[in-house]
Coordinates of C-alpha atoms in Angstrom, one line a residue:
M1 CA 72.8 120.9 37.6
K2 CA 70.5 118.6 35.8
Q3 CA 71.8 118.3 32.3
T4 CA 69.8 117.2 29.2
R5 CA 72.7 115.4 27.6
T6 CA 76.4 115.7 27.0
V7 CA 76.8 117.4 23.6
T8 CA 80.5 117.2 22.9
A9 CA 83.7 116.1 24.6
S10 CA 85.8 118.8 22.9
R11 CA 87.3 121.6 25.0
P12 CA 88.3 125.1 24.1
P13 CA 92.1 125.5 23.6
T14 CA 92.1 127.9 26.5
A15 CA 90.7 125.2 28.8
L16 CA 93.2 122.6 27.6
R17 CA 96.1 125.0 28.2
R18 CA 94.9 126.0 31.6
T19 CA 94.1 122.5 32.7
A20 CA 97.7 121.3 31.9
L21 CA 99.2 124.4 33.5
R22 CA 96.9 124.1 36.6
A23 CA 98.1 120.6 37.2
T24 CA 101.8 121.4 37.1
A25 CA 101.6 124.7 38.8
A26 CA 99.5 123.3 41.7
V27 CA 102.1 120.7 42.3
A28 CA 104.8 123.3 42.3
V29 CA 103.0 125.4 44.9
A30 CA 102.0 122.6 47.1
V31 CA 105.6 121.2 47.2
L32 CA 107.6 124.4 47.1
A33 CA 105.5 127.2 48.5
G34 CA 104.6 125.9 51.9
V35 CA 101.0 127.1 51.7
T36 CA 99.8 128.1 55.1
A37 CA 96.5 127.9 56.8
A38 CA 97.0 130.7 59.3
P39 CA 94.0 132.4 60.9
A40 CA 92.6 135.5 59.3
I41 CA 93.6 138.9 60.7
A42 CA 90.4 140.9 61.5
A43 CA 90.4 144.3 60.1
T44 CA 87.9 147.2 60.4
G45 CA 87.8 150.9 59.5
P46 CA 88.4 152.7 56.2
A47 CA 91.3 151.5 54.1
S48 CA 94.2 153.9 54.0
V49 CA 96.2 154.1 50.8
S50 CA 99.7 155.2 51.8
A51 CA 101.7 156.1 54.8
G52 CA 99.8 158.2 57.3
R53 CA 96.8 158.9 55.0
S54 CA 93.2 157.6 55.2
A55 CA 91.0 157.2 52.1
A56 CA 88.5 160.0 51.8
P57 CA 85.0 159.1 50.8
A58 CA 84.4 158.3 47.1
T59 CA 82.0 160.6 45.3
G60 CA 80.8 161.2 41.8
P61 CA 78.1 159.7 39.6
A62 CA 80.1 156.6 38.7
A63 CA 80.3 155.3 42.3
T64 CA 78.3 155.1 45.5
S65 CA 79.8 157.1 48.3
S66 CA 82.3 155.3 50.6
A67 CA 80.6 157.0 53.5
H68 CA 77.5 155.0 52.7
T69 CA 79.0 151.7 51.5
G70 CA 82.4 151.5 53.2
R71 CA 84.0 151.0 49.8
G72 CA 87.5 149.6 50.2
T73 CA 87.0 148.8 53.9
L74 CA 89.2 145.8 54.8
I75 CA 87.3 142.9 56.5
S76 CA 90.0 140.3 56.8
V77 CA 93.5 139.3 55.9
T78 CA 94.4 135.6 55.6
P79 CA 97.9 134.3 54.8
V80 CA 97.7 131.8 52.0
A81 CA 101.3 131.2 50.8
R82 CA 105.0 131.9 51.3
L83 CA 107.6 131.2 48.7
D84 CA 111.3 131.8 49.0
R85 CA 113.3 133.0 46.1
S86 CA 114.1 129.6 44.7
A87 CA 110.5 128.5 45.0
V88 CA 109.4 131.5 43.1
L89 CA 111.8 130.7 40.3
A90 CA 110.6 127.0 40.3
F91 CA 106.9 128.1 40.3
L92 CA 107.5 130.4 37.3
A93 CA 109.5 127.9 35.4
K94 CA 106.7 125.2 35.9
G95 CA 104.2 127.8 34.5
G96 CA 106.4 128.5 31.5
V97 CA 107.4 132.0 32.6
E98 CA 111.1 132.6 32.0
A99 CA 112.8 134.6 34.8
D100 CA 116.1 134.5 36.5
R101 CA 117.7 135.8 39.8
S102 CA 118.4 139.2 38.2
L103 CA 114.6 139.7 38.1
V104 CA 113.4 137.5 41.0
R105 CA 115.2 139.1 43.9
H106 CA 112.9 138.5 46.9
D107 CA 111.0 135.9 48.8
I108 CA 107.3 136.7 48.8
A109 CA 104.2 136.3 51.1
A110 CA 100.7 136.1 49.8
Y111 CA 97.4 137.1 51.6
R112 CA 93.7 136.8 50.8
L113 CA 91.9 140.0 51.4
I114 CA 88.1 140.3 52.0
Y115 CA 86.9 143.9 51.5
R116 CA 83.8 145.9 50.9
T117 CA 82.8 147.1 47.5
V118 CA 79.6 147.6 45.4
T119 CA 77.5 145.6 42.9
P120 CA 77.0 146.8 39.3
Q121 CA 73.8 148.5 40.7
G122 CA 75.7 150.3 43.4
A123 CA 74.5 148.2 46.4
P124 CA 77.0 147.2 49.1
T125 CA 78.7 143.8 48.7
T126 CA 82.0 142.1 49.4
A127 CA 84.8 140.8 47.2
S128 CA 88.1 139.1 47.6
G129 CA 91.6 139.5 46.2
L130 CA 95.2 138.5 46.5
L131 CA 97.8 140.8 48.0
V132 CA 101.4 139.7 47.5
L133 CA 104.3 141.4 49.3
P134 CA 108.1 141.1 48.8
Q135 CA 110.0 140.0 51.9
G136 CA 112.7 142.7 52.2
G137 CA 113.5 145.6 50.0
D138 CA 111.9 149.0 50.3
R139 CA 109.7 149.7 53.3
R140 CA 107.4 152.0 51.1
L141 CA 106.3 150.0 48.1
S142 CA 104.9 150.9 44.7
L143 CA 101.9 148.8 43.8
V144 CA 101.1 146.6 40.7
S145 CA 97.4 146.3 39.9
D146 CA 97.3 142.9 38.2
T147 CA 93.9 142.0 36.7
H148 CA 93.2 138.5 35.6
G149 CA 91.7 137.0 32.5
T150 CA 88.5 135.1 31.9
M151 CA 87.6 132.6 34.6
V152 CA 84.4 130.6 35.0
H153 CA 84.8 128.8 38.3
R154 CA 85.0 130.9 41.4
D155 CA 87.9 128.8 42.8
Y156 CA 90.1 129.7 39.8
A157 CA 90.5 133.2 41.2
P158 CA 93.9 134.4 42.4
S159 CA 93.1 134.6 46.1
V160 CA 91.9 130.9 46.1
A161 CA 93.7 129.0 43.4
D162 CA 97.3 128.0 43.8
D163 CA 98.1 127.7 40.1
F164 CA 98.6 129.8 37.0
S165 CA 96.4 132.7 38.3
R166 CA 99.2 133.6 40.7
L167 CA 102.1 133.5 38.2
S168 CA 102.2 137.2 37.4
A169 CA 101.6 138.3 41.0
A170 CA 104.4 136.1 42.2
L171 CA 106.7 137.5 39.5
Y172 CA 106.0 141.2 40.1
A173 CA 106.1 140.9 43.9
S174 CA 109.5 139.1 43.7
T175 CA 111.0 142.1 41.9
G176 CA 110.2 144.3 45.0
R177 CA 106.7 145.6 44.6
A178 CA 103.4 145.0 46.3
V179 CA 100.8 143.4 44.0
A180 CA 97.0 143.7 44.3
A181 CA 95.2 141.0 42.2
P182 CA 91.4 141.4 42.6
D183 CA 89.2 138.3 42.1
Y184 CA 86.4 140.6 40.7
L185 CA 82.8 140.4 41.8
G186 CA 81.3 136.9 42.2
L187 CA 84.6 135.0 42.0
G188 CA 86.9 133.8 44.8
K189 CA 85.1 134.4 48.1
G190 CA 82.7 137.1 46.8
P191 CA 79.0 136.4 46.8
G192 CA 76.7 136.1 43.7
S193 CA 77.5 135.6 40.1
H194 CA 80.3 137.1 38.1
P195 CA 79.3 140.1 35.8
Y196 CA 81.6 139.0 33.1
M197 CA 83.0 141.8 30.9
D198 CA 81.2 144.5 32.8
T199 CA 83.9 147.1 32.8
R200 CA 82.3 149.4 35.3
S201 CA 82.0 146.9 38.1
A202 CA 85.5 145.5 37.4
V203 CA 86.8 149.0 37.9
T204 CA 85.0 149.5 41.2
A205 CA 86.1 146.1 42.5
T206 CA 89.7 146.8 41.5
V207 CA 89.9 150.3 42.9
D208 CA 88.4 149.1 46.2
M209 CA 91.0 146.3 46.2
L210 CA 93.7 148.9 45.9
R211 CA 92.3 150.7 48.9
A212 CA 92.0 147.5 50.9
S213 CA 95.6 146.6 50.0
G214 CA 96.8 149.9 51.4
R215 CA 95.3 149.2 54.8
A216 CA 96.4 145.5 54.7
T217 CA 100.0 146.5 53.8
E218 CA 100.1 148.8 56.8
K219 CA 98.9 146.1 59.1
L220 CA 101.7 143.9 57.8
G221 CA 104.3 146.5 58.6
R222 CA 104.8 148.2 55.3
N223 CA 103.4 151.1 53.4
L224 CA 102.4 151.9 49.8
N225 CA 103.9 155.0 48.2
G226 CA 100.9 155.7 46.0
D227 CA 102.5 154.8 42.6
V228 CA 100.5 152.2 40.6
H229 CA 101.7 150.1 37.7
A230 CA 98.5 148.8 35.9
T231 CA 98.7 145.5 34.0
G232 CA 96.4 142.6 33.3
F233 CA 95.9 139.8 30.8
S234 CA 93.0 139.1 28.4
Q235 CA 89.8 140.3 30.1
G236 CA 92.2 141.9 32.7
G237 CA 94.0 143.8 29.9
Q238 CA 90.8 145.6 29.1
V239 CA 90.3 146.2 32.8
A240 CA 93.8 147.6 33.2
M241 CA 93.1 150.2 30.6
A242 CA 89.9 151.2 32.4
I243 CA 91.7 151.3 35.7
G244 CA 94.4 153.6 34.3
R245 CA 91.6 155.9 33.0
E246 CA 89.9 155.9 36.4
L247 CA 93.0 156.7 38.3
S248 CA 93.8 159.5 35.9
G249 CA 90.4 161.1 36.4
Q250 CA 89.3 160.4 32.8
G251 CA 86.5 158.0 33.3
P252 CA 83.2 158.3 31.4
S253 CA 82.0 161.1 33.7
G254 CA 85.2 163.1 33.2
R255 CA 85.5 163.6 37.0
E256 CA 88.7 163.9 38.9
P257 CA 89.7 160.9 40.9
S258 CA 87.8 160.8 44.2
G259 CA 88.3 159.4 47.6
G260 CA 91.0 156.7 47.7
E261 CA 91.8 157.2 44.0
R262 CA 93.3 160.6 44.8
H263 CA 96.1 158.9 46.7
F264 CA 97.1 156.7 43.8
R265 CA 99.3 157.9 40.9
L266 CA 99.3 156.0 37.7
K267 CA 102.9 155.2 37.0
S268 CA 102.6 153.0 33.8
L269 CA 100.2 150.9 31.8
A270 CA 101.1 147.5 30.4
P271 CA 98.0 145.5 29.4
V272 CA 98.4 142.1 27.6
S273 CA 96.0 140.8 24.9
G274 CA 93.0 142.8 26.0
P275 CA 89.6 142.7 24.1
Y276 CA 89.5 146.5 23.8
D277 CA 87.4 146.5 20.6
L278 CA 84.5 144.1 20.8
L279 CA 82.4 145.8 18.1
G280 CA 85.1 146.5 15.5
T281 CA 87.5 143.5 16.1
E282 CA 86.4 140.7 18.4
L283 CA 82.9 140.1 17.1
P284 CA 83.9 140.3 13.4
A285 CA 86.8 137.9 14.2
L286 CA 84.2 135.3 15.4
Y287 CA 82.9 135.1 11.9
D288 CA 86.0 135.5 9.7
G289 CA 88.1 132.8 11.4
R290 CA 90.6 134.9 13.4
V291 CA 89.0 133.6 16.7
N292 CA 89.1 129.8 16.9
P293 CA 85.5 128.5 17.0
L294 CA 85.7 126.7 20.4
S295 CA 87.0 129.7 22.3
G296 CA 84.6 132.0 20.4
I297 CA 81.6 129.8 21.6
F298 CA 83.0 129.8 25.1
Y299 CA 83.4 133.6 25.3
S300 CA 80.2 134.4 23.5
T301 CA 78.0 132.3 25.8
Y302 CA 79.6 133.7 28.9
F303 CA 79.2 137.3 27.6
L304 CA 75.6 136.9 26.6
T305 CA 74.4 135.2 29.7
A306 CA 76.3 137.6 32.0
Q307 CA 75.3 140.8 30.1
N308 CA 71.6 139.7 30.1
K309 CA 71.6 140.3 33.9
L310 CA 72.7 143.9 33.4
H311 CA 71.4 144.9 30.0
P312 CA 68.3 142.7 29.2
L313 CA 69.1 141.0 25.9
Y314 CA 66.4 138.4 26.1
K315 CA 63.5 137.2 28.2
D316 CA 63.9 133.5 27.4
P317 CA 67.3 131.9 26.6
A318 CA 65.5 130.1 23.7
E319 CA 65.5 133.5 21.9
V320 CA 69.2 133.3 21.7
F321 CA 70.3 129.7 22.1
R322 CA 69.2 126.7 20.1
K323 CA 68.0 123.5 21.8
P324 CA 69.3 121.9 24.0
Y325 CA 71.7 124.7 24.9
D326 CA 68.9 127.1 25.9
K327 CA 68.4 124.8 28.9
V328 CA 72.0 124.8 30.1
A329 CA 73.7 127.9 28.9
E330 CA 72.9 130.1 32.0
Q331 CA 73.5 127.3 34.5
L332 CA 77.0 126.6 33.1
F333 CA 78.2 130.0 34.0
D334 CA 77.0 130.1 37.6
T335 CA 80.7 130.2 38.9
H336 CA 80.4 126.6 40.1
H337 CA 81.3 124.8 36.8
T338 CA 84.8 124.3 35.4
E339 CA 85.9 125.2 31.9
E340 CA 85.8 121.5 31.1
D341 CA 82.2 121.3 32.3
V342 CA 81.2 124.2 30.1
A343 CA 83.1 122.9 27.1
R344 CA 81.5 119.5 27.3
N345 CA 78.0 121.0 27.2
L346 CA 78.5 123.5 24.3
P347 CA 78.6 122.7 20.6
G348 CA 81.5 123.0 18.2
T349 CA 80.3 126.0 16.1
L350 CA 78.5 129.3 16.7
K351 CA 75.8 128.3 14.2
E352 CA 75.0 125.3 16.3
L353 CA 74.8 127.4 19.5
L354 CA 72.8 130.4 18.4
T355 CA 69.3 130.7 16.8
P356 CA 69.4 131.9 13.2
R357 CA 68.2 135.4 14.2
Y358 CA 70.7 135.8 17.0
Y359 CA 73.5 134.5 14.8
E360 CA 72.9 137.4 12.5
E361 CA 72.4 139.8 15.5
M362 CA 75.9 138.9 16.7
R363 CA 77.3 139.6 13.3
R364 CA 75.6 143.0 13.1
P365 CA 74.7 144.1 16.6
S366 CA 71.8 146.4 17.2
G367 CA 69.4 147.4 20.0
A368 CA 70.2 146.1 23.5
L369 CA 73.2 144.0 22.3
L370 CA 74.8 147.0 20.6
A371 CA 74.2 149.1 23.7
A372 CA 75.8 146.5 26.0
I373 CA 78.9 146.3 23.7
K374 CA 79.3 150.0 23.5
V375 CA 79.2 150.4 27.3
N376 CA 82.2 148.1 27.5
D377 CA 84.2 149.3 24.5
G378 CA 86.3 152.5 24.4
T379 CA 88.6 151.8 27.3
C380 CA 91.5 153.1 25.2
D381 CA 89.8 156.4 24.2
W382 CA 91.6 158.8 26.6
K383 CA 94.9 160.5 27.1
P384 CA 97.2 158.7 29.6
R385 CA 99.9 160.9 31.2
A386 CA 101.9 157.8 32.2
P387 CA 103.8 155.7 29.6
V388 CA 101.9 152.9 27.9
R389 CA 102.9 149.7 26.2
L390 CA 100.5 147.3 24.6
Y391 CA 101.4 143.5 24.4
T392 CA 99.9 141.2 21.9
S393 CA 100.8 138.4 19.4
S394 CA 100.0 137.7 15.8
G395 CA 99.4 134.0 16.7
D396 CA 96.6 134.8 19.3
T397 CA 93.3 133.2 18.2
D398 CA 91.4 134.2 21.3
V399 CA 92.0 138.0 21.3
P400 CA 93.4 138.9 17.8
R401 CA 96.1 141.6 17.6
G402 CA 93.6 143.9 15.9
N403 CA 92.4 144.8 19.4
A404 CA 95.8 146.2 20.3
R405 CA 96.0 148.0 16.9
T406 CA 92.6 149.7 17.6
C407 CA 93.7 150.6 21.1
A408 CA 96.9 152.1 19.8
A409 CA 95.0 154.1 17.2
D410 CA 92.5 155.4 19.9
L411 CA 95.5 156.5 22.1
A412 CA 97.2 158.1 19.1
R413 CA 94.0 160.2 18.3
N414 CA 94.4 161.5 21.9
G415 CA 98.1 162.4 21.3
V416 CA 99.7 159.4 23.0
K417 CA 102.1 157.1 21.2
A418 CA 101.8 153.6 22.7
P419 CA 104.3 151.0 21.3
T420 CA 102.7 147.7 20.5
V421 CA 104.9 144.7 21.4
D422 CA 104.0 141.7 19.1
Q423 CA 105.2 138.4 20.6
G424 CA 105.0 136.6 17.3
Q425 CA 103.4 133.2 16.6
V426 CA 102.4 132.3 20.1
D427 CA 98.9 131.5 21.4
H428 CA 96.8 133.5 23.8
F429 CA 98.4 132.3 27.0
G430 CA 101.8 132.2 25.4
T431 CA 101.5 135.9 24.9
F432 CA 101.2 136.3 28.6
K433 CA 104.1 134.0 29.4
K434 CA 106.4 136.0 27.1
S435 CA 105.1 139.4 28.1
A436 CA 105.2 139.1 31.9
P437 CA 109.0 139.1 32.3
Q438 CA 109.3 142.0 29.8
I439 CA 106.8 144.0 31.7
A440 CA 108.6 143.4 35.0
R441 CA 111.8 144.7 33.5
W442 CA 110.0 147.7 32.0
F443 CA 108.6 148.5 35.4
N444 CA 112.1 148.3 36.9
S445 CA 113.4 150.7 34.2
L446 CA 110.7 153.3 35.1
D447 CA 110.7 152.8 38.8
P448 CA 113.9 151.2 40.2
V449 CA 113.4 149.2 43.4
R450 CA 115.7 147.4 45.9

């Protein structure tokens, strides 16, 4: 990318935290995990979801039919890592996740899946994701759907990176469950750009990853029993709520689960620090100081440039971004730049980033921006039949705890009491580190495994 100039050397707190963690975790995996480079296992045919059952075609207005797109069809399975029990414990410890042998009970094996799914417009495409299986334990496994947080570079995705993006998958698999961690569209080995914070395509990519995981698990000599524990962090927390709604047949269309979804049963929901309320919480927090400025700039630029491809917000970036950022904003989020690249080329405040008109438009959204936000809000406005726990922290300055409060209030209006677990004065990623072991133990209490 041809850059006009370097604007600032400051980095968002999220980037600093991830950079430090990425360095330590990568060393841990390289030394302890024995990353393999085994050849891919070719796979064809529709993805089955549990023992002896094949996924029926998906139907309904929210998805293109599997019969036409092969949604969930498994293309390849590539082994990417094996960790014994001690290596899992060391990996988690390097990443700041506290777990012991009472929780980490199995060696694990990780695989990259390539599978068929659809674009936001419903056209056929492919995506990748990470499947992690325990070595030993039950033959028929429950499944954890583990959806990741904000990532800008495609190689940060779980199926490719060997760092923090695999922490939760390693933990949940070591307890005795299968874990499906989608990369989402446009990240990992998937083509194109990433439609950041587009809930609908995150749901289709995740559901199709669940389908592909069923077929891959069978090829690897195990089966899925159909139970799904849905969790995720940050962006992935919001996706987890939407996945729960989809698997429960309470999506925007109100349709019953179709195709492969019929074979999955939502067992529990445990999202962490999800931005469930962009309009009422997250955007106001950009202006009143609850979101730290550098993270706010990072998320805002990513959201605006990605959403403009789906819900036209502007014809020319100069309508939204001040000079010189109008020349670089879209290029920075092409999935080939690191968080550090992005941070170095964005300013220190929202006022320096946005034109005066759009600064006020973000404060009080209307028109196309309001429509784009509303499409992605409301993931908590339904009635789960499975137990729900919401994880947050009062010290989070990326996704303030008001998001969890709003989510809990939405669920309560639908007759569901969802406890909110406040992890105290820890930062955004610290919330994940404290929550993951608690979630793993909660899954065990609901669904004991060997």
